[in-house]
Each structure stands twice: as C-alpha cells, then as structure tokens.
One Martini backbone bead per residue (centre of mass of N, CA, C, O) as a GRO file, in nm:
protein
  125
    1MET     BB    1   3.423  17.023   9.658
    2THR     BB    2   3.776  17.018   9.652
    3VAL     BB    3   4.035  17.263   9.617
    4ILE     BB    4   4.375  17.209   9.506
    5ALA     BB    5   4.682  17.350   9.504
    6TYR     BB    6   4.969  17.260   9.291
    7ASP     BB    7   5.334  17.236   9.342
    8SER     BB    8   5.664  17.190   9.212
    9GLU     BB    9   6.002  17.123   9.305
   10THR     BB   10   6.330  17.097   9.165
   11SER     BB   11   6.587  17.013   9.044
   12LEU     BB   12   6.794  17.059   8.815
   13SER     BB   13   6.811  17.059   8.500
   14GLN     BB   14   6.875  16.804   8.247
   15PRO     BB   15   6.988  16.646   8.002
   16GLY     BB   16   6.758  16.377   7.961
   17LEU     BB   17   6.574  16.496   8.215
   18ALA     BB   18   6.238  16.533   8.245
   19ALA     BB   19   6.240  16.437   8.572
   20PRO     BB   20   6.344  16.568   8.826
   21PRO     BB   21   6.401  16.579   9.135
   22LEU     BB   22   6.228  16.617   9.415
   23ALA     BB   23   6.210  16.873   9.663
   24CYS     BB   24   5.905  16.999   9.660
   25GLY     BB   25   5.574  17.091   9.788
   26SER     BB   26   5.271  17.274   9.716
   27PHE     BB   27   4.978  17.372   9.909
   28ALA     BB   28   4.640  17.497   9.843
   29PHE     BB   29   4.357  17.623  10.045
   30VAL     BB   30   4.031  17.639  10.163
   31ASN     BB   31   3.908  17.694  10.465
   32PRO     BB   32   3.590  17.607  10.563
   33SER     BB   33   3.584  17.748  10.851
   34THR     BB   34   3.727  18.046  10.758
   35GLY     BB   35   3.793  18.115  10.436
   36GLN     BB   36   4.093  18.071  10.427
   37ILE     BB   37   4.402  18.068  10.299
   38GLU     BB   38   4.605  17.781  10.280
   39SER     BB   39   4.948  17.660  10.335
   40GLU     BB   40   5.205  17.422  10.216
   41VAL     BB   41   5.538  17.290  10.266
   42LEU     BB   42   5.695  16.995  10.141
   43ASP     BB   43   5.868  16.746  10.129
   44ALA     BB   44   5.908  16.494   9.915
   45LYS     BB   45   5.781  16.263  10.078
   46SER     BB   46   5.527  16.423  10.175
   47THR     BB   47   5.426  16.496   9.897
   48LEU     BB   48   5.365  16.210   9.798
   49GLU     BB   49   5.163  16.142  10.021
   50GLU     BB   50   4.961  16.376   9.970
   51LEU     BB   51   4.909  16.332   9.670
   52THR     BB   52   4.802  16.046   9.693
   53ARG     BB   53   4.565  16.115   9.873
   54LEU     BB   54   4.429  16.317   9.673
   55LEU     BB   55   4.399  16.121   9.430
   56ARG     BB   56   4.204  15.923   9.605
   57GLU     BB   57   4.008  16.167   9.637
   58PRO     BB   58   3.696  16.223   9.486
   59SER     BB   59   3.654  16.538   9.608
   60VAL     BB   60   3.921  16.619   9.453
   61THR     BB   61   4.069  16.905   9.303
   62ILE     BB   62   4.341  16.979   9.086
   63VAL     BB   63   4.551  17.271   9.070
   64GLY     BB   64   4.760  17.401   8.794
   65HIS     BB   65   5.073  17.476   8.635
   66ASN     BB   66   5.167  17.228   8.457
   67LEU     BB   67   5.077  16.932   8.572
   68SER     BB   68   5.219  16.728   8.397
   69TYR     BB   69   5.493  16.780   8.520
   70ASP     BB   70   5.431  16.737   8.823
   71LEU     BB   71   5.328  16.440   8.781
   72ALA     BB   72   5.585  16.328   8.651
   73VAL     BB   73   5.764  16.383   8.892
   74ALA     BB   74   5.607  16.202   9.090
   75CYS     BB   75   5.647  15.939   8.937
   76ALA     BB   76   5.959  15.940   8.930
   77GLU     BB   77   5.997  15.962   9.239
   78THR     BB   78   5.855  15.701   9.307
   79ALA     BB   79   6.053  15.518   9.157
   80ARG     BB   80   6.310  15.602   9.311
   81ARG     BB   81   6.195  15.529   9.608
   82TYR     BB   82   5.976  15.256   9.544
   83GLY     BB   83   5.947  15.178   9.255
   84LEU     BB   84   5.764  15.045   8.990
   85ASP     BB   85   5.502  14.965   9.133
   86ALA     BB   86   5.444  15.243   9.257
   87CYS     BB   87   5.449  15.395   8.989
   88GLU     BB   88   5.210  15.250   8.860
   89GLU     BB   89   5.006  15.351   9.069
   90MET     BB   90   5.047  15.653   9.014
   91ILE     BB   91   4.969  15.649   8.719
   92ASP     BB   92   4.683  15.545   8.764
   93LEU     BB   93   4.590  15.788   8.930
   94VAL     BB   94   4.640  16.007   8.719
   95PHE     BB   95   4.447  15.891   8.504
   96HIS     BB   96   4.193  15.885   8.681
   97VAL     BB   97   4.166  16.196   8.736
   98HIS     BB   98   4.140  16.270   8.443
   99LYS     BB   99   3.888  16.101   8.379
  100ASP     BB  100   3.722  16.254   8.622
  101GLY     BB  101   3.795  16.572   8.610
  102ARG     BB  102   4.034  16.651   8.858
  103ILE     BB  103   4.182  16.847   8.649
  104ARG     BB  104   4.343  17.181   8.653
  105ASP     BB  105   4.503  17.352   8.383
  106THR     BB  106   4.617  17.673   8.335
  107ASP     BB  107   4.801  17.641   8.091
  108TYR     BB  108   4.599  17.504   7.895
  109ARG     BB  109   4.376  17.708   7.922
  110GLU     BB  110   4.537  17.948   7.811
  111ARG     BB  111   4.586  17.823   7.533
  112LEU     BB  112   4.289  17.782   7.449
  113ILE     BB  113   4.212  18.078   7.464
  114GLY     BB  114   4.421  18.173   7.253
  115ILE     BB  115   4.306  18.008   7.022
  116ALA     BB  116   4.010  18.119   7.033
  117THR     BB  117   4.120  18.439   7.006
  118GLY     BB  118   4.399  18.457   6.832
  119THR     BB  119   4.659  18.486   7.073
  120PHE     BB  120   4.849  18.263   7.031
  121ALA     BB  121   5.180  18.218   7.200
  122ASP     BB  122   5.465  18.026   7.183
  123ASP     BB  123   5.763  18.060   7.400
  124ARG     BB  124   5.871  17.788   7.349
  125ASP     BB  125   6.106  17.557   7.219
   0.00000   0.00000   0.00000
C-alpha cells in the first residue's frame, strides 16, 4: 500500500460557494527507494490529473485533513473545467475510494478521538 498526503488550496471563499475554484494541490509521499519524504505542488489542472490517477490506483491510500472539502473542491473544479459528465466520473471515484477504505481523514479521526475521550470541542461556526 502506498500512502499519499493530499491538500488543496482554493480561491477565496464566498457566501453561497461551498467549493471555491481550485488554485493548486500538494502531494507528499515517502519515496520507497530512498525512504525520504518527497512533495510536489501542482497547478489546478495538473492537480486534477494527478488526483484522478491516484483515485483510480487501488494500492493508494489518500490522507489529509478535512478531505471531504478537498475532494468536493476537486469534483466542483472538474465540473467547471470538463463538464458534468467528467464531474460524475470524479464523484464515482471519490465514493469508490471511500467504500474501499482508501481515505484517511485526520480531521474526522481527531474528532472521533475527542468524542471517545470526552474532550471533543467543535470550534467551527
């Protein structure tokens, strides 16, 4: 199994726009040859291409903080750039990797640990 950390950056949030346009994405992974952590930051188009490739790869697990947001941004950006058919395919990929257990969201894990230990405090509006 290969673990890839993923995060996206977007344009500024706006009222009524749950998934602002994608600005760039960052990926980090351990190089199996060297054991070193490597990372890359890609523009929006390249981010969508790389994320799609990773979602299709059954040996890849994607880790991130609040991945639901990052994946929603990717779906919305796919719709903006390539249309609704491509967006539907991206949504199918996202649900498939969730079903396969290949998503690890540190935000939700942190919340569940807080609930289990009785220390949960949600600081969001």
